[in-house]
Tab-separated table of C-alpha atoms and ligand atoms in Angstrom:
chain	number	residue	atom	x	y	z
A	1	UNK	CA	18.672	-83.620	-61.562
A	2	UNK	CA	21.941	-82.442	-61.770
A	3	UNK	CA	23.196	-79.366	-63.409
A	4	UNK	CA	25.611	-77.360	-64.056
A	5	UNK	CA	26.458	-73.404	-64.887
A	6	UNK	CA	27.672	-72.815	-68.418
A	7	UNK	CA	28.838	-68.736	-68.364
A	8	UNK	CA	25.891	-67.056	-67.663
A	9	UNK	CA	23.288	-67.541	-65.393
A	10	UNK	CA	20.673	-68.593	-67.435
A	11	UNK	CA	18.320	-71.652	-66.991
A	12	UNK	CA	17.040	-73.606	-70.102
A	13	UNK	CA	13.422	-74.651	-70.072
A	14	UNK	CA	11.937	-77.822	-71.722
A	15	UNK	CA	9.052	-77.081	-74.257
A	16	UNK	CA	7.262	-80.074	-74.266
A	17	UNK	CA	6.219	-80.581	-77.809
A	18	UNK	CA	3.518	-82.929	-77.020
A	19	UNK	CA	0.489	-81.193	-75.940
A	20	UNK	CA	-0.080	-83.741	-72.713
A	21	UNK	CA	2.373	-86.623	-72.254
A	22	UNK	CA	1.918	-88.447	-69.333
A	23	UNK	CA	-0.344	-91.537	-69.365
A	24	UNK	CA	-2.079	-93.430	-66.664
A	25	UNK	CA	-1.539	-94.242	-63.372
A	26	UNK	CA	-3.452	-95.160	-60.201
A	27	UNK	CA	-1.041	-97.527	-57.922
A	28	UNK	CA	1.817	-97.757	-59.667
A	29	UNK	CA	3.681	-95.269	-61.797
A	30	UNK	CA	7.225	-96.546	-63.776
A	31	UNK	CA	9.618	-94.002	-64.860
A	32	UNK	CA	11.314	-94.376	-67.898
A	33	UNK	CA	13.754	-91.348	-68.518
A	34	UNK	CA	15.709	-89.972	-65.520
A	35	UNK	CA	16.063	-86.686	-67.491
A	36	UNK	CA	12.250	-86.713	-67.806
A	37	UNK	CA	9.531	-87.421	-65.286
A	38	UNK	CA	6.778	-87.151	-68.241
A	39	UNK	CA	7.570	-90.156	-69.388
A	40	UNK	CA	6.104	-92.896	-67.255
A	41	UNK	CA	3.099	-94.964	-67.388
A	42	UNK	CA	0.670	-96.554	-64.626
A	43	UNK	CA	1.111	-100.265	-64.557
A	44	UNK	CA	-0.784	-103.009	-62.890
A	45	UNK	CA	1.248	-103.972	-59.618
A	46	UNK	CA	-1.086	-106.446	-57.831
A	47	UNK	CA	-0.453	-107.546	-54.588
A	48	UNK	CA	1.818	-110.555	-54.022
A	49	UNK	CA	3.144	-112.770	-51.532
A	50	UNK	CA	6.828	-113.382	-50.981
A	51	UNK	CA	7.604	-116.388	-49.623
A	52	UNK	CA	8.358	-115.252	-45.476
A	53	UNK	CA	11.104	-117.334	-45.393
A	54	UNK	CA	13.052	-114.945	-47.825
A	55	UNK	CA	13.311	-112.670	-45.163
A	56	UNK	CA	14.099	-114.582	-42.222
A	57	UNK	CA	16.927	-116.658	-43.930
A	58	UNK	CA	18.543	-113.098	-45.210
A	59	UNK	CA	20.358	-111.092	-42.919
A	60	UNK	CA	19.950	-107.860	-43.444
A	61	UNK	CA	22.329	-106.018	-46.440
A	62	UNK	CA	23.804	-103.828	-43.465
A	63	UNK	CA	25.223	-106.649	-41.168
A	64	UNK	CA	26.579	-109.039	-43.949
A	65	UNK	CA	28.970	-108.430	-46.791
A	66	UNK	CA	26.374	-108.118	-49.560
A	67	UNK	CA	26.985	-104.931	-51.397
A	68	UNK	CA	24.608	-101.554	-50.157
A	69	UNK	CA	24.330	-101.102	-54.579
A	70	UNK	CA	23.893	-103.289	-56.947
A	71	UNK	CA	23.687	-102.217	-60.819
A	72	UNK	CA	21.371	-104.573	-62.397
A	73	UNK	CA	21.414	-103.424	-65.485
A	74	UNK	CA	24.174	-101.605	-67.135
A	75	UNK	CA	24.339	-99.378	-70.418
A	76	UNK	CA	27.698	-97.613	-71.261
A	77	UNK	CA	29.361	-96.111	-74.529
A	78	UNK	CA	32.827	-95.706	-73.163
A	79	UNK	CA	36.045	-97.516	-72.907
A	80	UNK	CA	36.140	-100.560	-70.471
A	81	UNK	CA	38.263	-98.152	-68.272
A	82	UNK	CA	36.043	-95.983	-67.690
A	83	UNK	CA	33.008	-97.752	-68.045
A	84	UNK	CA	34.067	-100.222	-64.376
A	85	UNK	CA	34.872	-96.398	-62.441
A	86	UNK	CA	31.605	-95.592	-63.419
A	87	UNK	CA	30.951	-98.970	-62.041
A	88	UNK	CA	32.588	-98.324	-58.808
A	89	UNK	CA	31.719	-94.791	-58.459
A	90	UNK	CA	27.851	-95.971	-58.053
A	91	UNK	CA	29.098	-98.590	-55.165
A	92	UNK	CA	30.849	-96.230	-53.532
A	93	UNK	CA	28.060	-94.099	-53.322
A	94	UNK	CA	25.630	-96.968	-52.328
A	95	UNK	CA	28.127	-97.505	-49.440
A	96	UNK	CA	28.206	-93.994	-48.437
A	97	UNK	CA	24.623	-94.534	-48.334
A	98	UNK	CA	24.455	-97.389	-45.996
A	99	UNK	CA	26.614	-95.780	-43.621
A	100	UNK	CA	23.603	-93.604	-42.773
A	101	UNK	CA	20.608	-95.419	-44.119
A	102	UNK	CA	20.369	-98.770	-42.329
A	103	UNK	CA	19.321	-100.469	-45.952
A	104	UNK	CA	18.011	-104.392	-45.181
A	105	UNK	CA	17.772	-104.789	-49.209
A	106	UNK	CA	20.298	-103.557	-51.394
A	107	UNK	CA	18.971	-100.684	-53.980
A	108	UNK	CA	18.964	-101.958	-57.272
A	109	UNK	CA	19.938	-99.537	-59.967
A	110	UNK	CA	20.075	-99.606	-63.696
A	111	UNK	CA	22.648	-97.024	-64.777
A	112	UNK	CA	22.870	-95.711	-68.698
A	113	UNK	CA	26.099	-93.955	-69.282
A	114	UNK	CA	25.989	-92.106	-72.532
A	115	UNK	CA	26.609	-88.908	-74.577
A	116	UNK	CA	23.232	-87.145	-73.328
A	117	UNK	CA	23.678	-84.271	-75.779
A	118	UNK	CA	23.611	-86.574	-78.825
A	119	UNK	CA	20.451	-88.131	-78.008
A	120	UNK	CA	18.407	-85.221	-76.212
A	121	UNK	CA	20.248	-82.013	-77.549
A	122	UNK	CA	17.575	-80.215	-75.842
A	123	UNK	CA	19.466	-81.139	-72.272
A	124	UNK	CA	22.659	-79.853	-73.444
A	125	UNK	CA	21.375	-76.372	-75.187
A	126	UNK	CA	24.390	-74.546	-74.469
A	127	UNK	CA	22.546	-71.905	-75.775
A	128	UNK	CA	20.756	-71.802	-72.354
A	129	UNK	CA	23.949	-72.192	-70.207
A	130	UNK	CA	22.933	-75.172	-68.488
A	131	UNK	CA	23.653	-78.699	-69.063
A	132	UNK	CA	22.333	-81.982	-67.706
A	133	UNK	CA	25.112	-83.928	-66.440
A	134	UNK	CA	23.422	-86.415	-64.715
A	135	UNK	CA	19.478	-87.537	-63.451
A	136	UNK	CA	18.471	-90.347	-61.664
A	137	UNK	CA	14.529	-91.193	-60.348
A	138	UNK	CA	12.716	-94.127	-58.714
A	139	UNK	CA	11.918	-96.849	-61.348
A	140	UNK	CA	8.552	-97.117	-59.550
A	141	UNK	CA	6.332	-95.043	-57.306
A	142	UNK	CA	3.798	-96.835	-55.240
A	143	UNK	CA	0.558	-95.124	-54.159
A	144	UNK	CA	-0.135	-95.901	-49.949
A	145	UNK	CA	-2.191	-93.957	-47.183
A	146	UNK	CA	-0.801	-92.037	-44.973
A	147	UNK	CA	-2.003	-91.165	-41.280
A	148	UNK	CA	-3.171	-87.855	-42.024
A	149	UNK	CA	-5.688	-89.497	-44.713
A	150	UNK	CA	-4.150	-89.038	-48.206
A	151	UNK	CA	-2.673	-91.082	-50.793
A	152	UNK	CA	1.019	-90.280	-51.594
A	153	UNK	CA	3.339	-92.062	-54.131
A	154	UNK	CA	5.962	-93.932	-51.979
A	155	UNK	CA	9.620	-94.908	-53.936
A	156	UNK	CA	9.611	-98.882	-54.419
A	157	UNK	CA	13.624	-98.568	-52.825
A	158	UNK	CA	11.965	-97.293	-49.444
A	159	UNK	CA	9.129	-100.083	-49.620
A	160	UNK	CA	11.418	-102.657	-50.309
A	161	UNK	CA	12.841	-101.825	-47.032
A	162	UNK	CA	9.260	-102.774	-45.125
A	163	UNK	CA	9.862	-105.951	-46.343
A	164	UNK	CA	5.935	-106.891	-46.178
A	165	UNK	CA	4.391	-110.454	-46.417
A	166	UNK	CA	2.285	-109.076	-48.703
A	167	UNK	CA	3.784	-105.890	-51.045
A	168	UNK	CA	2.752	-104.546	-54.575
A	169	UNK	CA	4.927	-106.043	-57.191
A	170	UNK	CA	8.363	-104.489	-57.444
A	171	UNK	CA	9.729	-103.839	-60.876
A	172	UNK	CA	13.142	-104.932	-61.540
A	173	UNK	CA	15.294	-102.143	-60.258
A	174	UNK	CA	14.568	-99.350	-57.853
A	175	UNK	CA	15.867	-96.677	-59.577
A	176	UNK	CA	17.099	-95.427	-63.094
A	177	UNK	CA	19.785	-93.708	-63.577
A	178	UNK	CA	21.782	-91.483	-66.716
A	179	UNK	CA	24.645	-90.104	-66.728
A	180	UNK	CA	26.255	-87.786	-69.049
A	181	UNK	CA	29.550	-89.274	-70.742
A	182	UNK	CA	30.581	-85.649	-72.276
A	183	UNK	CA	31.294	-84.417	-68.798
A	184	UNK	CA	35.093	-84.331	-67.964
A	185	UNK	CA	34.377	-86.449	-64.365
A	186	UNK	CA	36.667	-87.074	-61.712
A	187	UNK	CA	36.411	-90.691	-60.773
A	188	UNK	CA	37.329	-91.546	-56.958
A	189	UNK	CA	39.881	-94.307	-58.198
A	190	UNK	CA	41.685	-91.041	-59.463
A	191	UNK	CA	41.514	-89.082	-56.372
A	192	UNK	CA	45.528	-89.124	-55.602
A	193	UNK	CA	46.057	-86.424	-58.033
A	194	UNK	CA	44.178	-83.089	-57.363
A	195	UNK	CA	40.903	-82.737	-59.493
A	196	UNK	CA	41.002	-79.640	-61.873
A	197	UNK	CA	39.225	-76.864	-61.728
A	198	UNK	CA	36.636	-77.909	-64.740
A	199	UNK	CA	36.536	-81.284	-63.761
A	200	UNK	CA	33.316	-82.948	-61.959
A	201	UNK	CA	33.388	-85.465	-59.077
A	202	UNK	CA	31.076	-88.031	-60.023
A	203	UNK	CA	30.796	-89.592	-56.516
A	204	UNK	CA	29.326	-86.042	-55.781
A	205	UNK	CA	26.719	-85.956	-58.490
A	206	UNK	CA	25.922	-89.964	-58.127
A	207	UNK	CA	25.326	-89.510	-54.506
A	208	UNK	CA	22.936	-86.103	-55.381
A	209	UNK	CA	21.232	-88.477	-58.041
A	210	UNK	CA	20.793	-91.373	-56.037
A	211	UNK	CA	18.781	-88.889	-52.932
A	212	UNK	CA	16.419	-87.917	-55.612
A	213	UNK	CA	16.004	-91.772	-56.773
A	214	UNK	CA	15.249	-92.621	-52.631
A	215	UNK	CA	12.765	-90.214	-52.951
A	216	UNK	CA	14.001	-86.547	-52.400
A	217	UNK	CA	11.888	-85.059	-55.118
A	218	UNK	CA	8.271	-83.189	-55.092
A	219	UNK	CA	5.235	-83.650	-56.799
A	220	UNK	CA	4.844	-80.161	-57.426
A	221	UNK	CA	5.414	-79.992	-61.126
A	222	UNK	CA	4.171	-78.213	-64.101
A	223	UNK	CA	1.953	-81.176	-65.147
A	224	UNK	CA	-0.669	-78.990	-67.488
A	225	UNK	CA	0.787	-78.408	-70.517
A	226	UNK	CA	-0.881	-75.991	-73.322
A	227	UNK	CA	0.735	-74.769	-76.059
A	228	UNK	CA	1.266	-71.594	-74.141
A	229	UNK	CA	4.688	-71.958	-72.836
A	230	UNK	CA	3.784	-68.716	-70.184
A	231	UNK	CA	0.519	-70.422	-68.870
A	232	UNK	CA	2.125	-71.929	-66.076
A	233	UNK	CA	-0.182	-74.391	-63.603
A	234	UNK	CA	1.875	-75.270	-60.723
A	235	UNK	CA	0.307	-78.778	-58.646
A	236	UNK	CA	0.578	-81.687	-56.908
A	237	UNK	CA	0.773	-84.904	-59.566
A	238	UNK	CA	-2.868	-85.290	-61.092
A	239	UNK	CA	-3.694	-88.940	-61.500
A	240	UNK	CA	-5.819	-89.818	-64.087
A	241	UNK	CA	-6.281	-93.080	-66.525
A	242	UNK	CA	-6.579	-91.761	-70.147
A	243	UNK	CA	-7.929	-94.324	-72.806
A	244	UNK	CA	-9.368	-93.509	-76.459
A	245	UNK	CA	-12.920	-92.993	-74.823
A	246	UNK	CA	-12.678	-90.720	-71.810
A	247	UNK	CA	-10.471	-89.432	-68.936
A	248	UNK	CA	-10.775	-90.789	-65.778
A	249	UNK	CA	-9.506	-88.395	-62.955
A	250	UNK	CA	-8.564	-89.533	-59.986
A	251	UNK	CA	-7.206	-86.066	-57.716
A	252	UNK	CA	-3.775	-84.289	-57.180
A	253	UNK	CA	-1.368	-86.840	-55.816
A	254	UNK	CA	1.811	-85.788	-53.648
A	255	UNK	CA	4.991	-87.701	-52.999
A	256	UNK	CA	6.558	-89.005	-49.459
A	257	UNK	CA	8.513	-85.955	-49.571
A	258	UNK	CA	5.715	-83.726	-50.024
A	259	UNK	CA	4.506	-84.793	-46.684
A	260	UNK	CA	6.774	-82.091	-44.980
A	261	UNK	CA	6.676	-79.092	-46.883
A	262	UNK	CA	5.609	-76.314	-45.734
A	263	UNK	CA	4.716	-72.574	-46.438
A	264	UNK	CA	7.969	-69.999	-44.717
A	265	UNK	CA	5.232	-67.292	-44.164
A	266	UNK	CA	3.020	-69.037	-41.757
A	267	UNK	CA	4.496	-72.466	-41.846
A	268	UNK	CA	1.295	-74.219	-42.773
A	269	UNK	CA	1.748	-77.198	-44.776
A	270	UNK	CA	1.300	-77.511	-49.169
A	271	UNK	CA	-1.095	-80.333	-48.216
A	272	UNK	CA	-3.320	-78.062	-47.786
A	273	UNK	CA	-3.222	-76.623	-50.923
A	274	UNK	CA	-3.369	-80.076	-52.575
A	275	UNK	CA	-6.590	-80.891	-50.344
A	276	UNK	CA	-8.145	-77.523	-52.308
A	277	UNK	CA	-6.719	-78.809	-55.428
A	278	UNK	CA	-9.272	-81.811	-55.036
A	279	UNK	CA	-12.320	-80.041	-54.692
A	280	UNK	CA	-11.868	-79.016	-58.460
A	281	UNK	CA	-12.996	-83.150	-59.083
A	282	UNK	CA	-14.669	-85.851	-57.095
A	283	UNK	CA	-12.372	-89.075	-57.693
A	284	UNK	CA	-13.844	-90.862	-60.402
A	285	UNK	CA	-14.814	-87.676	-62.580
A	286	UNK	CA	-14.745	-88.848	-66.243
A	287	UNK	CA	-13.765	-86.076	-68.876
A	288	UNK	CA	-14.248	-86.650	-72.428
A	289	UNK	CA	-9.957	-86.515	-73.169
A	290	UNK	CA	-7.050	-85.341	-71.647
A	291	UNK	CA	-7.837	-81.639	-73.467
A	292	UNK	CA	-11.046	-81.443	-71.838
A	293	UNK	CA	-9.767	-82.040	-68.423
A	294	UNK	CA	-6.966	-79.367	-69.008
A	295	UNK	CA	-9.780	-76.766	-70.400
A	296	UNK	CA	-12.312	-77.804	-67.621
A	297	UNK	CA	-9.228	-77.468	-64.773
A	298	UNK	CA	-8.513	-74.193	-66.210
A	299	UNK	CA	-12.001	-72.747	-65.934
A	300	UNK	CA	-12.364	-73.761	-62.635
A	301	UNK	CA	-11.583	-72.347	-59.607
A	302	UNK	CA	-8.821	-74.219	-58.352
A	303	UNK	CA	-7.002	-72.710	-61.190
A	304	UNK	CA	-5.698	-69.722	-59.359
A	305	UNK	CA	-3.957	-72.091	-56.615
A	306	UNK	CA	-2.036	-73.444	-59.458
A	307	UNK	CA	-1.331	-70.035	-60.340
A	308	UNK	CA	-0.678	-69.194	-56.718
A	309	UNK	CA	1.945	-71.822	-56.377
A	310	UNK	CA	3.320	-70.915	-59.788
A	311	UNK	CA	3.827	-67.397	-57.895
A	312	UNK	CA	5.105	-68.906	-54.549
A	313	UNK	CA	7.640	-71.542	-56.278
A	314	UNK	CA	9.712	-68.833	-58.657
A	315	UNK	CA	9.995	-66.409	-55.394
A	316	UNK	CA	12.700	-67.127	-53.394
A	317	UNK	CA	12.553	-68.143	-50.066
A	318	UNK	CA	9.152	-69.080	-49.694
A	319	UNK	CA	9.163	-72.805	-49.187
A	320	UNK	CA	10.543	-75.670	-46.836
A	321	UNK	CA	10.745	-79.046	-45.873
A	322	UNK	CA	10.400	-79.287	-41.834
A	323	UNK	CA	10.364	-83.126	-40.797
A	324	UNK	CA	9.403	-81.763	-37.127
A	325	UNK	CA	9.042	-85.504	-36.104
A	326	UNK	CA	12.507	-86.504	-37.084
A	327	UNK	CA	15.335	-84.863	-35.302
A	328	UNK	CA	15.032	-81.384	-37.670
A	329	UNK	CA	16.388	-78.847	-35.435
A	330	UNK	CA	14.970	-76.294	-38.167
A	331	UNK	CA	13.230	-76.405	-41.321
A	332	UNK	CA	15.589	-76.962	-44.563
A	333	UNK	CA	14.384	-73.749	-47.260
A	334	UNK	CA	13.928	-75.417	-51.139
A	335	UNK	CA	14.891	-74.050	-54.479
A	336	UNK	CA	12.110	-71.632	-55.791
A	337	UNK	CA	14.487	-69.450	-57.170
A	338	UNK	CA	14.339	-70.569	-60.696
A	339	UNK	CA	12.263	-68.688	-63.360
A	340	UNK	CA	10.499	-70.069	-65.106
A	341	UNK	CA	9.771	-72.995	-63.218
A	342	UNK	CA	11.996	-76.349	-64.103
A	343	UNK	CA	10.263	-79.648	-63.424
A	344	UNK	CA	12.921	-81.348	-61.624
A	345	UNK	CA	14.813	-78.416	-60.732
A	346	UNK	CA	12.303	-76.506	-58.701
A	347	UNK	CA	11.099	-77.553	-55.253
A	348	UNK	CA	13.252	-80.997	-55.724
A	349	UNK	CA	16.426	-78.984	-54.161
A	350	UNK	CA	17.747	-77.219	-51.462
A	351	UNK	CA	17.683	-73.217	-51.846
A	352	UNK	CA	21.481	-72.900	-53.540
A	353	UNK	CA	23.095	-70.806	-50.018
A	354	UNK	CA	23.148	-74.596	-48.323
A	355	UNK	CA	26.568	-75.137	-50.608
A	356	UNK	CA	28.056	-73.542	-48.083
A	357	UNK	CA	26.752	-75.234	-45.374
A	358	UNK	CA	26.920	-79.514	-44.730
A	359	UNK	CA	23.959	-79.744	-46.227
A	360	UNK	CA	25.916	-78.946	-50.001
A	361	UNK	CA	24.805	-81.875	-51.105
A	362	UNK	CA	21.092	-81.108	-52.204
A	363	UNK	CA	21.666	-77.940	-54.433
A	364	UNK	CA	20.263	-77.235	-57.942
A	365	UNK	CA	23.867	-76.478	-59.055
A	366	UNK	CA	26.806	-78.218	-58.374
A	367	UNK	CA	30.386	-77.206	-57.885
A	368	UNK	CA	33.048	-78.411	-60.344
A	369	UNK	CA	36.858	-78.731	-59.139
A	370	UNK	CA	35.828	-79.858	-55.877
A	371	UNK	CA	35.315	-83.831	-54.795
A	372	UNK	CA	32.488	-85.154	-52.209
A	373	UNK	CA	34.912	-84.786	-49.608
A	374	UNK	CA	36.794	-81.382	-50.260
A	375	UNK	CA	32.934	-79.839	-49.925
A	376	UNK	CA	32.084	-82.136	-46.143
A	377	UNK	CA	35.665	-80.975	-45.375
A	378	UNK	CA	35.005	-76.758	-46.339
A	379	UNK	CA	31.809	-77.023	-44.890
A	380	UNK	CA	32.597	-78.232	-41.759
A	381	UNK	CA	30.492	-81.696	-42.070
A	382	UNK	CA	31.461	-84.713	-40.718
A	383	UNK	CA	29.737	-86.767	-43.778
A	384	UNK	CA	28.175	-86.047	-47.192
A	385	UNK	CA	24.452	-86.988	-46.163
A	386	UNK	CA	24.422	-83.109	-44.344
A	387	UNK	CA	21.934	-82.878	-41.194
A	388	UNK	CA	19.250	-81.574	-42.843
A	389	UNK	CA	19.070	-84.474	-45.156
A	390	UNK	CA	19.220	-86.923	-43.155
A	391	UNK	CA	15.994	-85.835	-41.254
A	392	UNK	CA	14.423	-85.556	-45.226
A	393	UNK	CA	15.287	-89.296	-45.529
A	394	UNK	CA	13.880	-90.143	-41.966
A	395	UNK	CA	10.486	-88.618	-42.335
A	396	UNK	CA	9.982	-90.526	-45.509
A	397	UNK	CA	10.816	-93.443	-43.430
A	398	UNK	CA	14.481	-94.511	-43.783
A	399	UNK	CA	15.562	-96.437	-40.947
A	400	UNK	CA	18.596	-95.037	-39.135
A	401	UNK	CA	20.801	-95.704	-36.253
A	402	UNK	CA	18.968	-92.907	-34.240
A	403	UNK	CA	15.906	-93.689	-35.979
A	404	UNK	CA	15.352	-97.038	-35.627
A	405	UNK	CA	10.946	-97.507	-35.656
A	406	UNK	CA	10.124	-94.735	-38.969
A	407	UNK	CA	7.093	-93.712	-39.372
A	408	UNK	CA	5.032	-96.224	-42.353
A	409	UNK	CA	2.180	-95.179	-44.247
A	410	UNK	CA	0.036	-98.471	-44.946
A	411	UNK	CA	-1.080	-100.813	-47.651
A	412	UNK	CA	-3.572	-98.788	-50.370
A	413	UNK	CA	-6.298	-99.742	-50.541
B	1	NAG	C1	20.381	-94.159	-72.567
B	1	NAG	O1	19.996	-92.802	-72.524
B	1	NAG	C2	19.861	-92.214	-73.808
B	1	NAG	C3	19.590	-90.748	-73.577
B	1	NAG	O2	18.536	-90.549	-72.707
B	1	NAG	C4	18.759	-92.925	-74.575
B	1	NAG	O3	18.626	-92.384	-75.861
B	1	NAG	C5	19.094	-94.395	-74.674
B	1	NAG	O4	18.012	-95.079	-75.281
B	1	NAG	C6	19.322	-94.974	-73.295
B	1	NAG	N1	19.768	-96.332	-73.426
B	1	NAG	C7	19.281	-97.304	-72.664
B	1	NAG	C8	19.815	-98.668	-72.919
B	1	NAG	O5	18.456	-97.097	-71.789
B	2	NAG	C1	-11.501	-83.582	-76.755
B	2	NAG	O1	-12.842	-83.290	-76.442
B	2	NAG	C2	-13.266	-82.005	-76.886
B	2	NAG	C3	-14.642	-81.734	-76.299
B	2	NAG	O2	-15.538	-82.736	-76.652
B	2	NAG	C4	-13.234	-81.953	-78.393
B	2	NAG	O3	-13.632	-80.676	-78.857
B	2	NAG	C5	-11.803	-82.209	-78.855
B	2	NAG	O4	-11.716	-82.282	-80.239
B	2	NAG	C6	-11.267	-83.516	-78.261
B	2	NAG	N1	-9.820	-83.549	-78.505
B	2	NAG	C7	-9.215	-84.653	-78.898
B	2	NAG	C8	-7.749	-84.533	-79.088
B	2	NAG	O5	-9.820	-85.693	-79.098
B	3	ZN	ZN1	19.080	-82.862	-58.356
């Protein structure tokens, strides 16, 4: 998610009116909202078969012409004008992209460009200071094993890149994107006069959108919602299938990214803490409804590592993302700055001192008056995907030029 500071440094925080909004989910998990990872759904994705030949006929996206990005489905309320730099602002960021990621599909995006603050006024409460200018998330996650024996939710853009025989159905696009048409943006096709000091690169803030949509983002969320906005249960995604009859709970699920984060303090991982999580219920545990799993989580006692990480992920320097195996010369330290805790916000960014550094590009806030390449430039990078970033992407398994076997989790189950 992309923000930025309005005034005062103040954070909004969503109250989620409903008591408990996400659905089901086991393999598969659709987003719907950028702005909002509550609102998803599990959906069936048997296993199919693509015809091999698909792949062997293809050359790869990165040694022909076909473009890195391709928008696949396009909603904008503005002028024509602006509406095709919008257009062009996402393929220049999808080529950016490729010149790191070594992409054999194209990422397929379906972009909504619209007045955010007319539709959710709750993003734009300028009451809080901070308004959403821009969100973007994978259109489907996709539940595999990894080596160390858990299932994590893998982005469908990264498993498109496997490009298995046999491959859980994709949906339509690989990521969803929205973008806030209020915001006075900079588009590159103006970058021959000087961007002003309230204006907002949008090559900057698609690029920052389209990491989280690859898969920069953590599971770590505030998924236990009572209507006690201060009761604050900090885990890993719980899976669970929810009908009219009963519950079905299925343990704390992390992401790709989770796989590398660890604790500053003693460096041990947050798997850990996700592995404790699961002794609160067997897979398979049936509750009567979603409130009695909340009340029956709550009374456990797991319930004070949720608290625990509710502590640990609003104190600042306290957590990071160290992809040992893949060229990290040091760990990269995440937002946990933020109090109250922000779904999205929290734990999904780089600790804010990086905007200084070539790794900008990950912060919870971004700059205005400065373009992508004014901030590579000041910071003394030599591209916008900073060093620390690109060893992110290459532990979740992007292939790169110097990282040309990544590691693959496998086929679940
Ligand atoms: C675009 O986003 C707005 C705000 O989130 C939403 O109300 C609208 O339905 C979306 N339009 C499409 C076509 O997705
Ligand atoms: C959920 O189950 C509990 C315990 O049986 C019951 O008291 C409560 O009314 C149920 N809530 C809903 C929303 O059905
Ligand atoms: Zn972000």
């Amino acid at each position: 998610m992309a923000s930025i500071r309005l005034k005062h440094n103040i954070f909004i925080f969503f109250i989620f009116l409903t008591f408990f909004n996400l659905l089901v989910f086991s393999y598969c998990i659709d987003y719907f909202d950028a702005t909002d990872h509550n609102v998803k759904r599990q959906v069936n994705c048997p296993l199919v078969t693509d015809d091999s030949s698909k792949y062997s006929k293809r050359k790869f996206a990165y040694e022909n012409n076909e473009p890195k990005l391709q928008i696949v489905d396009f909603h904008c309320d503005a002028s024509k004008e602006i509406c095709s730099n919008v257009e062009n602002t996402f393929l220049k960021a999808g080529n950016i992209i490729s010149e790191i990621i070594l992409l054999k599909n194209p990422l397929l995006v379906s972009v909504n460009y619209t007045n955010i603050c007319l539709s959710e006024p709750k993003l734009c409460n300028i009451q809080g200071k901070i308004a959403i200018i821009g969100a973007a998330h994978s259109a489907r996650n996709m539940l595999f094993l990894d080596d160390d024996g858990l299932t994590r939710f893998y982005p469908q853009s990264l498993v498109k890149q496997y490009e298995l025989d046999n491959h859980p159905e994709f949906a339509p696009f690989d990521i969803i994107a929205t973008f806030n048409s209020l915001v006075n943006w900079k588009f590159p096709s103006d970058y021959d006069t000087p961007i002003q000091p309230k204006q907002i690169d949008m090559l900057y803030i698609v690029l920052h959108e389209l990491m989280h949509g690859l898969g920069f983002g953590s599971s770590w969320e505030n998924w236990f919602l009572t209507d006690n906005p201060n009761q604050i249960f900090i885990t890993s995604q719980p899976d669970f299938i929810a009908s009219n009859t009963e519950t079905i709970f299925n343990g704390f699920k992390e992401t790709a990214f989770d796989r590398q984060l660890i604790f500053n303090n003693d460096y041990t991982h947050l798997t850990d803490i996700t592995i404790k999580l699961n002794q609160f219920a067997k897979p398979n545990t049936k509750f009567k409804n979603n409130t009695d799993l909340i009340v029956n989580f709550i009374n456990s006692k797991q319930v004070v590592l949720s608290e625990y990480m509710n502590k640990i992920s609003t104190t600042p320097n306290t957590i990071s993302s160290y992809p040992k195996s893949c060229n990290a010369p040091d760990r990269a330290i995440l937002e946990t700055t933020i109090e109250p805790f922000r779904n999205g916000a929290s734990i999904s960014h780089f600790d804010q001192s990086y905007i200084t550094t070539p790794d900008f590009l990950m912060t919870t806030l971004q700059v205005p008056g400065k373009t992508l390449y004014d901030l590579v430039r000041q910071s003394g990078g030599i591209h916008p995907i900073g060093p620390k970033l690109q060893s992110i992407l290459e532990c979740i398994g992007y292939e790169t030029k110097r990282n040309p076997t990544p590691y693959r989790p496998k086929l679940y189950p």
